[in-house]
Short mmCIF file of C-alpha atoms in Angstrom, two decimals:
data_model
loop_
_atom_site.label_atom_id
_atom_site.label_comp_id
_atom_site.label_asym_id
_atom_site.label_seq_id
_atom_site.Cartn_x
_atom_site.Cartn_y
_atom_site.Cartn_z
CA MET A 1 45.82 134.82 -139.96
CA LYS A 2 44.63 137.58 -137.66
CA SER A 3 46.92 140.55 -137.09
CA LYS A 4 47.84 141.62 -133.58
CA TYR A 5 47.88 145.29 -134.61
CA LYS A 6 45.34 148.11 -134.98
CA LEU A 7 45.78 151.37 -136.87
CA ILE A 8 44.84 154.55 -135.01
CA VAL A 9 44.05 157.46 -137.34
CA THR A 10 44.06 160.85 -135.61
CA ILE A 11 43.14 164.12 -137.34
CA VAL A 12 44.00 167.34 -135.52
CA ASN A 13 44.67 171.01 -136.23
CA LYS A 14 48.08 171.96 -137.58
CA GLU A 15 50.97 171.88 -135.09
CA LYS A 16 49.20 169.36 -132.82
CA ALA A 17 50.68 166.21 -134.33
CA LYS A 18 53.83 166.32 -132.18
CA LYS A 19 51.74 166.17 -129.02
CA VAL A 20 49.85 163.14 -130.34
CA ILE A 21 53.01 161.27 -131.28
CA GLN A 22 54.85 162.11 -128.06
CA ALA A 23 51.86 160.94 -126.01
CA SER A 24 51.41 157.72 -128.01
CA LYS A 25 55.11 156.84 -127.67
CA LYS A 26 54.97 157.35 -123.90
CA ALA A 27 52.01 154.96 -123.84
CA GLY A 28 53.98 152.27 -125.67
CA ALA A 29 53.54 152.95 -129.39
CA ARG A 30 56.66 152.64 -131.55
CA GLY A 31 56.14 155.93 -133.38
CA GLY A 32 53.88 157.38 -136.04
CA THR A 33 53.64 158.98 -139.44
CA THR A 34 52.23 162.48 -139.97
CA LEU A 35 50.51 163.62 -143.16
CA LEU A 36 49.38 167.13 -144.01
CA GLY A 37 45.91 167.91 -145.32
CA THR A 38 43.02 170.33 -145.25
CA GLY A 39 39.69 170.01 -143.50
CA PHE A 40 36.33 171.69 -143.33
CA ARG A 41 33.26 171.86 -141.12
CA ILE A 42 29.73 172.55 -142.24
CA ASP A 43 29.67 175.82 -140.27
CA ASP A 44 33.07 177.04 -141.49
CA LYS A 45 33.34 180.29 -143.38
CA THR A 46 34.90 179.45 -146.74
CA ARG A 47 36.13 182.97 -147.53
CA PHE A 48 37.48 186.03 -145.74
CA LEU A 49 37.60 189.31 -147.68
CA GLY A 50 37.19 187.24 -150.83
CA ILE A 51 40.17 185.01 -150.05
CA PRO A 52 39.47 181.25 -149.83
CA LEU A 53 40.16 179.84 -146.36
CA GLU A 54 41.71 176.43 -145.87
CA ARG A 55 41.80 174.71 -142.49
CA GLU A 56 45.13 172.93 -142.34
CA ARG A 57 45.07 169.54 -140.65
CA GLU A 58 47.62 166.95 -139.61
CA ILE A 59 46.78 163.25 -139.93
CA ILE A 60 48.71 160.87 -137.70
CA LEU A 61 48.88 157.14 -138.46
CA THR A 62 49.84 155.06 -135.42
CA LEU A 63 50.16 151.28 -135.65
CA VAL A 64 49.62 149.77 -132.18
CA GLU A 65 49.63 146.28 -130.74
CA ASN A 66 46.20 145.19 -129.57
CA HIS A 67 47.11 144.97 -125.89
CA LEU A 68 48.31 148.61 -125.94
CA LEU A 69 45.34 149.97 -127.88
CA ASP A 70 43.24 151.25 -124.98
CA GLN A 71 46.04 153.02 -123.14
CA VAL A 72 47.47 154.59 -126.31
CA MET A 73 44.03 155.77 -127.37
CA LYS A 74 43.29 157.28 -123.95
CA THR A 75 46.65 159.04 -123.93
CA ILE A 76 46.07 160.51 -127.39
CA VAL A 77 42.62 161.78 -126.40
CA LYS A 78 44.04 163.46 -123.30
CA SER A 79 47.08 164.95 -125.07
CA VAL A 80 45.08 167.10 -127.49
CA GLN A 81 41.74 167.14 -125.63
CA LEU A 82 39.79 165.23 -128.26
CA ASN A 83 36.90 165.00 -125.81
CA LYS A 84 36.28 168.71 -126.41
CA PRO A 85 34.48 170.11 -129.47
CA ARG A 86 36.59 171.05 -132.53
CA HIS A 87 39.83 169.63 -131.17
CA GLY A 88 39.99 166.79 -133.67
CA ILE A 89 38.93 163.18 -134.14
CA SER A 90 40.51 159.75 -133.83
CA PHE A 91 39.36 156.34 -134.99
CA ILE A 92 40.63 152.77 -135.18
CA ILE A 93 40.99 150.52 -138.23
CA ASN A 94 41.60 146.77 -138.22
CA THR A 95 44.77 145.60 -139.97
CA GLU A 96 45.50 142.22 -141.50
CA LEU A 97 48.99 141.33 -142.69
CA VAL A 98 51.83 143.42 -141.25
CA THR A 99 55.49 143.36 -142.24
CA GLY A 100 58.52 145.51 -141.45
CA ILE A 101 58.43 145.64 -137.63
CA ASN A 102 60.13 142.48 -136.44
CA GLN A 103 57.37 140.43 -138.03
CA PRO A 104 58.02 137.14 -139.85
CA SER A 105 58.49 137.47 -143.58
CA VAL A 106 55.23 137.40 -145.49
CA ASN A 107 56.30 134.09 -147.03
CA GLN A 108 56.87 132.67 -143.53
CA GLN A 109 53.44 133.57 -142.23
CA GLU A 110 51.39 130.41 -142.23
CA GLY A 111 48.20 130.05 -144.21
CA LYS A 112 46.09 132.61 -145.99
CA PHE A 113 44.86 135.43 -143.79
CA VAL A 114 41.10 135.55 -143.35
CA SER A 115 39.16 138.69 -142.58
CA GLU A 116 36.67 138.70 -139.75
CA GLY A 117 33.28 137.65 -141.05
CA GLY A 118 34.71 135.52 -143.86
CA ASP A 119 34.65 136.02 -147.61
CA ASP A 120 31.39 134.10 -148.01
CA MET A 121 29.52 137.11 -146.68
CA MET A 122 30.12 138.84 -150.02
CA ASP A 123 29.08 137.89 -153.52
CA ASN A 124 31.54 135.33 -154.85
CA GLN A 125 31.38 136.98 -158.28
CA GLN A 126 32.45 140.36 -156.91
CA ILE A 127 36.13 141.24 -156.91
CA GLN A 128 37.32 141.91 -153.36
CA TYR A 129 40.12 144.33 -152.55
CA ASP A 130 42.71 145.12 -149.92
CA LEU A 131 44.64 148.33 -149.37
CA ILE A 132 48.36 147.88 -148.78
CA MET A 133 49.84 150.86 -146.92
CA THR A 134 53.63 151.09 -147.09
CA ILE A 135 55.52 153.73 -145.10
CA ILE A 136 59.13 154.11 -146.17
CA ASN A 137 61.97 156.63 -146.17
CA LYS A 138 61.86 159.44 -148.70
CA GLY A 139 63.11 158.32 -152.10
CA ASP A 140 62.09 154.67 -151.77
CA ALA A 141 58.47 154.99 -152.91
CA GLU A 142 59.30 154.21 -156.54
CA LYS A 143 60.82 150.89 -155.44
CA VAL A 144 57.55 149.99 -153.74
CA VAL A 145 55.45 150.98 -156.75
CA ASP A 146 57.69 149.11 -159.21
CA ALA A 147 57.74 145.96 -157.06
CA SER A 148 53.98 145.99 -156.56
CA LYS A 149 53.34 146.42 -160.30
CA ARG A 150 55.64 143.53 -161.14
CA ALA A 151 53.73 141.39 -158.62
CA GLY A 152 50.34 142.19 -160.16
CA ALA A 153 49.21 145.58 -158.85
CA GLU A 154 47.91 148.15 -161.34
CA GLY A 155 49.56 151.15 -159.72
CA GLY A 156 49.66 153.12 -156.49
CA THR A 157 49.44 156.53 -154.88
CA ILE A 158 52.36 158.23 -153.13
CA LEU A 159 51.84 160.65 -150.23
CA HIS A 160 54.52 162.59 -148.39
CA GLY A 161 54.82 162.93 -144.63
CA ARG A 162 57.24 162.79 -141.76
CA GLY A 163 57.96 160.06 -139.25
CA THR A 164 59.03 159.91 -135.62
CA GLY A 165 60.08 156.36 -134.89
CA ILE A 166 61.79 155.80 -131.55
CA HIS A 167 65.10 155.02 -133.27
CA GLU A 168 64.93 157.69 -135.96
CA GLN A 169 65.65 160.96 -134.17
CA ALA A 170 68.69 163.10 -134.90
CA LYS A 171 69.66 166.56 -133.73
CA LEU A 172 71.24 169.58 -135.35
CA PHE A 173 72.14 172.41 -132.96
CA ASN A 174 69.89 170.65 -130.39
CA ILE A 175 66.93 170.80 -132.80
CA ILE A 176 65.24 167.45 -133.44
CA ILE A 177 65.26 166.54 -137.13
CA GLU A 178 62.26 164.46 -138.19
CA PRO A 179 63.00 162.16 -141.15
CA GLU A 180 60.79 162.61 -144.20
CA LYS A 181 58.61 159.67 -145.15
CA GLU A 182 56.65 158.52 -148.17
CA LEU A 183 53.37 156.63 -147.88
CA VAL A 184 52.38 154.38 -150.76
CA LEU A 185 48.73 153.32 -151.10
CA THR A 186 48.24 150.20 -153.23
CA LEU A 187 44.72 148.96 -153.97
CA ILE A 188 44.95 145.30 -154.88
CA ASN A 189 42.74 142.35 -155.78
CA ARG A 190 42.63 140.31 -152.57
CA GLU A 191 43.83 137.20 -154.38
CA LYS A 192 47.12 138.98 -155.11
CA THR A 193 47.62 140.68 -151.75
CA ALA A 194 50.12 138.22 -150.27
CA GLN A 195 52.34 138.10 -153.37
CA VAL A 196 52.35 141.89 -153.77
CA LEU A 197 53.15 142.42 -150.09
CA ALA A 198 55.99 139.90 -150.32
CA ALA A 199 57.39 141.72 -153.37
CA ILE A 200 57.25 145.07 -151.56
CA GLU A 201 58.95 143.58 -148.52
CA GLU A 202 61.80 142.19 -150.62
CA GLU A 203 62.34 145.23 -152.85
CA ALA A 204 62.14 147.82 -150.04
CA LYS A 205 64.09 145.58 -147.61
CA LEU A 206 61.42 145.94 -144.93
CA ASN A 207 62.96 143.06 -142.99
CA GLN A 208 65.85 145.38 -142.12
CA PRO A 209 65.58 147.83 -139.17
CA GLY A 210 64.59 151.38 -140.04
CA LYS A 211 63.63 150.64 -143.64
CA GLY A 212 59.88 150.97 -143.22
CA ILE A 213 56.65 149.15 -142.57
CA ALA A 214 53.75 147.78 -144.62
CA PHE A 215 50.33 146.59 -143.53
CA VAL A 216 47.03 145.57 -145.11
CA LEU A 217 43.54 147.01 -144.62
CA GLN A 218 40.39 145.34 -145.86
CA VAL A 219 38.39 147.39 -148.37
CA GLU A 220 34.64 146.98 -148.27
CA LYS A 221 33.67 149.02 -151.33
CA THR A 222 35.42 150.67 -154.25
CA VAL A 223 34.34 153.34 -156.72
CA GLY A 224 36.06 154.35 -159.94
CA ILE A 225 37.79 151.07 -160.83
CA ASN A 226 37.11 149.69 -164.30
CA HIS A 227 39.06 146.46 -164.43
CA VAL A 228 37.38 145.30 -167.63
CA LEU A 229 38.72 148.36 -169.44
CA ASN A 230 42.15 147.96 -167.84
CA LYS A 231 42.31 144.34 -168.94
CA MET A 232 41.38 145.23 -172.52
CA VAL A 233 44.07 147.93 -172.65
CA ASN A 234 46.71 145.61 -171.19
CA GLU A 235 45.87 142.83 -173.65
CA LYS A 236 46.02 145.30 -176.54
CA TRP A 237 49.54 146.40 -175.59
CA GLU A 238 50.70 142.83 -174.98
CA ASN A 239 49.48 141.79 -178.43
CA ARG A 240 51.17 144.82 -179.95
CA ASP A 241 54.50 143.82 -178.44
CA ASN A 242 54.11 140.34 -179.91
#
């Protein structure tokens, strides 16, 4: 089942994220999630007077319907002048299953989703993976991790950011308060993706307005995963409990 959404990833200098989100919302996007990070260029000076320099960056994740993709992308480029050197970058990633934004429940979506190109393009003996990205309100990440582990995932990574959904703004003394968000990254065997996503949706109540959103990205290659070792460890502990 092909998703009707794309994920725009925009990386800009610190303090530029608000411009990106404001522009994308004017172009029709529902909102976005901002993460903080550091960046470097090959010609950057790494130290000044012996003090390490870090280039702070803001990463904006914007989920956009396909028919709005071009206009949102053009608006983002114009808002922070991405067509000029050293102003940032933006790129687009295909998504697969999406839940949490007026989408049918995962269990209601018909059939098994199929990535473009088909699974037969890869070795049938090779384990194939998806990345489930779940964006929820601060404090709910543990629910997502616990639900995904019960459904078959081996763990997850939690990142912290802030969100600016169109229905999530509040003011204090006329200052806009941006709600804090948590982003959970769950790498999962593709055979388990649907069941893990359904468990996350149920536990985090993503079918309710304002609770969050989850979507799936196809992973082409992984490094650092030793499932044989993980299986041996799990079996050892299961036998110990018996």
